[in-house]
Amino acid sequence: MTSTQLPHTKGICLLQWLGIVMLFVIIGVSMGVVFPPNDSVVRLKWLQLIQSVGCLLVPALFVAYLWTRRPMEWLRLSCKTAKVVPLGRVCVLSVVLMLVAMPGINLLNHLNQQLVLPACLAGIEAWMKQAEEAAEALLERFLAADTLWGLLINIGLMALVPALGEEMTFRGVLLNLFTNEQTEHRRSIPHAAIWATAILFSAVHMQFYGFVPRMLLGALFGYVVSWTGLLWVSILMHFVNNATAVVCYFIATRYHLNQDLFDSIGTGDTLWLGIVSLCLAAGMFYWIYRLCQPKE
């Protein structure tokens, strides 16, 4: 068996990964009893940390070490898997792309929120709205901070840990498992695997009125990983996306601004900015693609 060859078929490996995730979920739930049974923000943040690390980060690393002799290469966390030479330029462009795309993401999110289901699905629509409102209320409690220390904690919990855990899980483990061997040998882009992981990535967040923009972000991360051969680039992009939202919320709270101020940029009177943002982001996406092409 080669250093990155899986010990079983990918279907069996997928079942093993699911079993390991469920095991860590049970362990995480059991550890939850250690904390006082209340709805304090501190307790919720500890549980969030346990969930992110235990259900995403640890299982991804565990199966990588279990299945392969070179887990960092299999997860594309080693520089040996890099496919591009101007990696620094790609990283800078990726960060700029995420910042430029913010108004466009707001526009897509606004359009997604206009979703109206048929009357026969009114019950499902009510449940979706209730779940969305509950998620937003919980997020506001998490992000409520008016000190620099509180901001740093929120960046760690809501940006750094999710970026590591979710990228290792979706663009690391699952993208590898969903990529067929013929695609791997041809070194072509695994489009089906990228979009499948993007859909799952958006679905597990259980926020249906932000499903489309989150799915598109997942696909963006997947393509960048496939082009560059490095998971660190998508981790960086994921971190920048989440950290920017955390910082914007902190600024709004600290200076008593409207909490929806930053989320509304790119919609309403600034619709033009959202359209320009999407166009610029598409152009930078293509620029990164061109940089990642092998030199002739």
Coordinates of C-alpha atoms in Angstrom, one line a residue:
M1 CA 0.0 0.0 0.0
T2 CA 1.4 3.4 -1.0
S3 CA 1.7 6.3 1.5
T4 CA -1.6 7.9 0.5
Q5 CA -3.5 4.8 -0.6
L6 CA -6.7 4.1 1.4
P7 CA -6.8 0.6 3.1
H8 CA -10.4 0.0 2.0
T9 CA -12.8 1.1 -0.7
K10 CA -13.9 4.7 -0.4
G11 CA -17.5 3.6 0.5
I12 CA -16.2 1.7 3.5
C13 CA -13.9 4.6 4.5
L14 CA -16.9 6.9 4.3
L15 CA -18.9 4.6 6.7
Q16 CA -15.9 4.5 9.0
W17 CA -15.6 8.2 9.1
L18 CA -19.4 8.6 9.8
G19 CA -19.0 6.1 12.7
I20 CA -16.1 7.9 14.1
V21 CA -17.9 11.3 13.9
M22 CA -20.9 9.8 15.7
L23 CA -18.6 8.4 18.4
F24 CA -17.1 11.9 19.0
V25 CA -20.6 13.4 18.9
I26 CA -21.6 11.1 21.8
I27 CA -18.4 11.9 23.7
G28 CA -19.1 15.6 23.1
V29 CA -22.7 15.3 24.4
S30 CA -21.4 13.4 27.4
M31 CA -18.9 16.1 28.2
G32 CA -21.6 18.7 28.0
V33 CA -22.9 17.5 31.4
V34 CA -19.6 18.8 32.9
F35 CA -20.8 22.4 32.5
P36 CA -23.6 23.9 34.6
P37 CA -27.1 23.3 32.9
N38 CA -27.8 26.9 32.0
D39 CA -27.9 29.0 28.9
S40 CA -25.0 31.2 29.8
V41 CA -22.9 32.5 26.9
V42 CA -19.7 31.0 28.5
R43 CA -21.3 27.5 28.6
L44 CA -22.5 27.9 25.0
K45 CA -19.1 28.9 23.8
W46 CA -17.4 25.9 25.6
L47 CA -19.9 23.6 24.0
Q48 CA -19.3 25.2 20.6
L49 CA -15.6 24.6 21.0
I50 CA -16.1 21.0 22.0
Q51 CA -18.5 20.5 19.0
S52 CA -16.2 22.1 16.4
V53 CA -13.1 20.3 17.6
G54 CA -14.7 17.0 18.5
C55 CA -17.0 16.6 15.6
L56 CA -14.9 18.1 12.8
L57 CA -11.2 18.7 13.5
V58 CA -10.4 15.5 15.5
P59 CA -12.3 13.0 13.4
A60 CA -10.6 14.4 10.2
L61 CA -7.2 14.1 11.6
F62 CA -8.0 10.7 13.2
V63 CA -9.1 9.0 9.9
A64 CA -6.2 10.6 8.0
Y65 CA -3.7 9.0 10.4
L66 CA -5.7 5.8 10.5
W67 CA -5.9 5.4 6.7
T68 CA -2.6 6.7 5.4
R69 CA 1.1 6.8 6.2
R70 CA 1.3 10.5 5.1
P71 CA -1.9 12.0 6.5
M72 CA -0.8 15.6 6.0
E73 CA -0.2 15.0 2.3
W74 CA -3.6 13.2 2.0
L75 CA -5.4 16.1 3.6
R76 CA -3.3 18.5 1.4
L77 CA -1.8 20.2 4.4
S78 CA 1.7 19.5 3.3
C79 CA 3.6 21.9 0.9
K80 CA 4.6 18.7 -1.0
T81 CA 1.1 18.7 -2.5
A82 CA 1.3 22.3 -3.8
K83 CA 0.7 22.6 -7.5
V84 CA 1.5 26.2 -8.0
V85 CA 4.7 28.3 -7.8
P86 CA 3.4 31.8 -7.1
L87 CA 1.7 30.5 -3.9
G88 CA 2.1 33.8 -2.1
R89 CA 0.4 35.7 -4.8
V90 CA -2.5 33.2 -4.9
C91 CA -2.9 33.5 -1.1
V92 CA -3.0 37.3 -1.3
L93 CA -5.5 37.2 -4.2
S94 CA -7.6 34.8 -2.3
V95 CA -7.8 37.1 0.8
V96 CA -8.6 40.1 -1.4
L97 CA -11.3 38.0 -3.2
M98 CA -13.0 37.2 0.0
L99 CA -13.0 40.9 1.1
V100 CA -14.2 42.1 -2.3
A101 CA -16.9 39.5 -2.4
M102 CA -18.6 40.6 0.9
P103 CA -21.2 42.9 -0.7
G104 CA -21.9 40.2 -3.4
I105 CA -22.4 37.6 -0.6
N106 CA -24.8 40.0 1.1
L107 CA -26.8 40.3 -2.2
L108 CA -27.0 36.5 -2.7
N109 CA -28.0 36.1 0.9
H110 CA -30.7 38.7 0.5
L111 CA -32.0 37.0 -2.7
N112 CA -32.0 33.6 -0.9
Q113 CA -34.1 35.1 1.9
Q114 CA -36.9 35.8 -0.6
L115 CA -37.5 32.1 -0.9
V116 CA -41.2 31.3 -0.7
L117 CA -42.4 27.6 -0.7
P118 CA -45.7 26.4 -2.1
A119 CA -48.7 26.6 0.2
C120 CA -48.6 22.8 0.7
L121 CA -45.2 23.2 2.3
A122 CA -46.3 26.0 4.7
G123 CA -45.4 23.9 7.7
I124 CA -41.9 23.3 6.4
E125 CA -41.4 26.9 5.6
A126 CA -42.5 27.9 9.1
W127 CA -40.0 25.5 10.6
M128 CA -37.2 26.8 8.3
K129 CA -38.0 30.4 9.4
Q130 CA -38.1 29.4 13.1
A131 CA -34.7 27.6 12.7
E132 CA -33.2 30.6 11.0
E133 CA -34.4 33.0 13.7
A134 CA -33.1 30.7 16.4
A135 CA -29.7 30.5 14.7
E136 CA -29.5 34.3 14.3
A137 CA -30.5 34.8 18.0
L138 CA -27.8 32.3 19.1
L139 CA -25.2 34.0 16.8
E140 CA -26.0 37.4 18.3
R141 CA -25.4 36.0 21.8
F142 CA -22.1 34.5 20.7
L143 CA -20.8 37.7 19.0
A144 CA -21.9 40.0 21.8
A145 CA -18.5 41.5 22.9
D146 CA -17.3 45.0 23.6
T147 CA -13.7 44.3 24.6
L148 CA -10.6 43.4 22.6
W149 CA -10.3 40.1 24.5
G150 CA -13.9 39.2 23.8
L151 CA -13.3 39.9 20.1
L152 CA -10.2 37.7 20.0
I153 CA -12.2 34.8 21.7
N154 CA -14.9 35.2 19.1
I155 CA -12.5 35.2 16.2
G156 CA -11.0 32.0 17.6
L157 CA -14.4 30.3 18.2
M158 CA -16.2 31.6 15.1
A159 CA -13.4 31.9 12.6
L160 CA -10.3 30.0 13.3
V161 CA -11.6 26.7 14.7
P162 CA -14.5 26.4 12.2
A163 CA -12.1 27.2 9.3
L164 CA -9.7 24.4 10.4
G165 CA -12.4 21.9 11.2
E166 CA -14.8 22.4 8.4
E167 CA -12.1 22.6 5.7
M168 CA -10.4 19.5 6.9
T169 CA -13.7 17.7 7.0
F170 CA -15.3 18.9 3.7
R171 CA -12.4 19.9 1.5
G172 CA -10.0 17.4 3.1
V173 CA -11.7 14.1 4.0
L174 CA -15.0 14.3 2.0
L175 CA -13.5 15.8 -1.2
N176 CA -10.9 13.1 -1.2
L177 CA -13.5 10.4 -0.7
F178 CA -15.9 11.8 -3.3
T179 CA -13.2 12.2 -6.0
N180 CA -13.1 9.1 -8.2
E181 CA -9.8 7.4 -9.1
Q182 CA -10.0 8.2 -12.8
T183 CA -10.2 11.9 -12.0
E184 CA -7.3 11.6 -9.6
H185 CA -5.1 9.9 -12.3
R186 CA -6.0 12.4 -15.0
R187 CA -5.3 15.3 -12.5
S188 CA -8.5 17.0 -13.8
I189 CA -10.9 19.0 -11.7
P190 CA -13.4 16.8 -9.7
H191 CA -16.4 19.0 -10.4
A192 CA -19.0 16.5 -9.0
A193 CA -17.0 16.0 -5.8
I194 CA -16.6 19.7 -5.3
W195 CA -20.3 20.5 -5.7
A196 CA -21.3 17.5 -3.6
T197 CA -19.2 18.6 -0.7
A198 CA -20.3 22.2 -1.2
I199 CA -24.0 21.1 -0.9
L200 CA -23.3 19.1 2.2
F201 CA -21.2 21.9 3.7
S202 CA -24.2 24.3 3.3
A203 CA -26.8 21.8 4.5
V204 CA -25.1 20.9 7.8
H205 CA -25.3 24.5 8.9
M206 CA -29.1 24.1 9.0
Q207 CA -29.6 27.7 7.8
F208 CA -31.8 27.4 4.8
Y209 CA -32.2 31.1 4.0
G210 CA -28.4 31.3 3.5
F211 CA -28.1 28.0 1.7
V212 CA -27.2 29.3 -1.8
P213 CA -24.4 31.7 -0.8
R214 CA -22.9 29.2 1.6
M215 CA -23.0 26.5 -1.1
L216 CA -21.3 28.8 -3.6
L217 CA -18.6 29.6 -1.0
G218 CA -18.1 25.9 -0.4
A219 CA -17.7 25.3 -4.2
L220 CA -15.2 28.3 -4.3
F221 CA -13.1 26.7 -1.6
G222 CA -13.2 23.4 -3.3
Y223 CA -12.0 24.7 -6.6
V224 CA -9.2 26.6 -5.0
V225 CA -8.0 23.5 -3.2
S226 CA -8.2 21.5 -6.4
W227 CA -6.2 24.1 -8.3
T228 CA -3.6 24.8 -5.7
G229 CA -3.3 21.3 -4.2
L230 CA -3.2 22.9 -0.7
L231 CA -5.9 23.0 1.9
W232 CA -4.3 25.9 3.7
V233 CA -5.5 28.3 1.0
S234 CA -9.2 27.4 1.6
I235 CA -8.6 27.5 5.3
L236 CA -7.2 31.0 4.9
M237 CA -10.2 32.1 2.8
H238 CA -12.7 30.5 5.2
F239 CA -11.0 32.2 8.1
V240 CA -11.1 35.6 6.4
N241 CA -14.8 35.3 5.6
N242 CA -15.8 34.4 9.1
A243 CA -13.4 36.8 10.8
T244 CA -14.6 39.7 8.7
A245 CA -18.2 39.1 9.9
V246 CA -17.0 38.8 13.5
V247 CA -15.1 42.1 13.3
C248 CA -17.9 43.9 11.6
Y249 CA -20.3 42.8 14.3
F250 CA -17.9 43.9 17.0
I251 CA -17.5 47.4 15.4
A252 CA -21.3 47.8 15.2
T253 CA -21.7 46.8 18.8
R254 CA -18.7 48.9 20.1
Y255 CA -19.9 52.0 18.4
H256 CA -23.6 51.5 18.8
L257 CA -24.3 51.1 15.1
N258 CA -27.2 49.3 13.4
Q259 CA -26.4 45.6 13.6
D260 CA -27.6 45.2 10.0
L261 CA -25.4 48.0 8.6
F262 CA -22.7 45.7 7.2
D263 CA -25.1 42.9 6.2
S264 CA -27.1 45.3 4.1
I265 CA -24.2 46.6 2.0
G266 CA -24.8 45.3 -1.5
T267 CA -28.6 45.3 -1.2
G268 CA -31.3 48.0 -1.4
D269 CA -29.8 51.4 -2.2
T270 CA -26.4 49.8 -2.6
L271 CA -27.6 47.1 -4.9
W272 CA -25.1 48.3 -7.5
L273 CA -22.2 47.6 -5.1
G274 CA -23.4 44.0 -4.8
I275 CA -23.4 43.5 -8.5
V276 CA -20.0 45.1 -8.9
S277 CA -18.7 42.9 -6.1
L278 CA -19.9 39.7 -7.8
C279 CA -18.3 40.8 -11.1
L280 CA -15.0 41.6 -9.4
A281 CA -15.0 38.4 -7.4
A282 CA -15.7 36.4 -10.6
G283 CA -12.8 38.2 -12.3
M284 CA -10.4 37.4 -9.4
F285 CA -11.6 33.8 -9.3
Y286 CA -10.6 33.5 -12.9
W287 CA -7.3 35.2 -12.2
I288 CA -6.5 32.7 -9.5
Y289 CA -7.4 29.9 -11.9
R290 CA -5.0 31.2 -14.5
L291 CA -2.2 31.6 -12.0
C292 CA -2.7 27.9 -11.0
Q293 CA -2.4 26.6 -14.5
P294 CA 0.9 24.7 -15.2
K295 CA 3.4 26.7 -17.2
E296 CA 4.1 25.4 -20.7

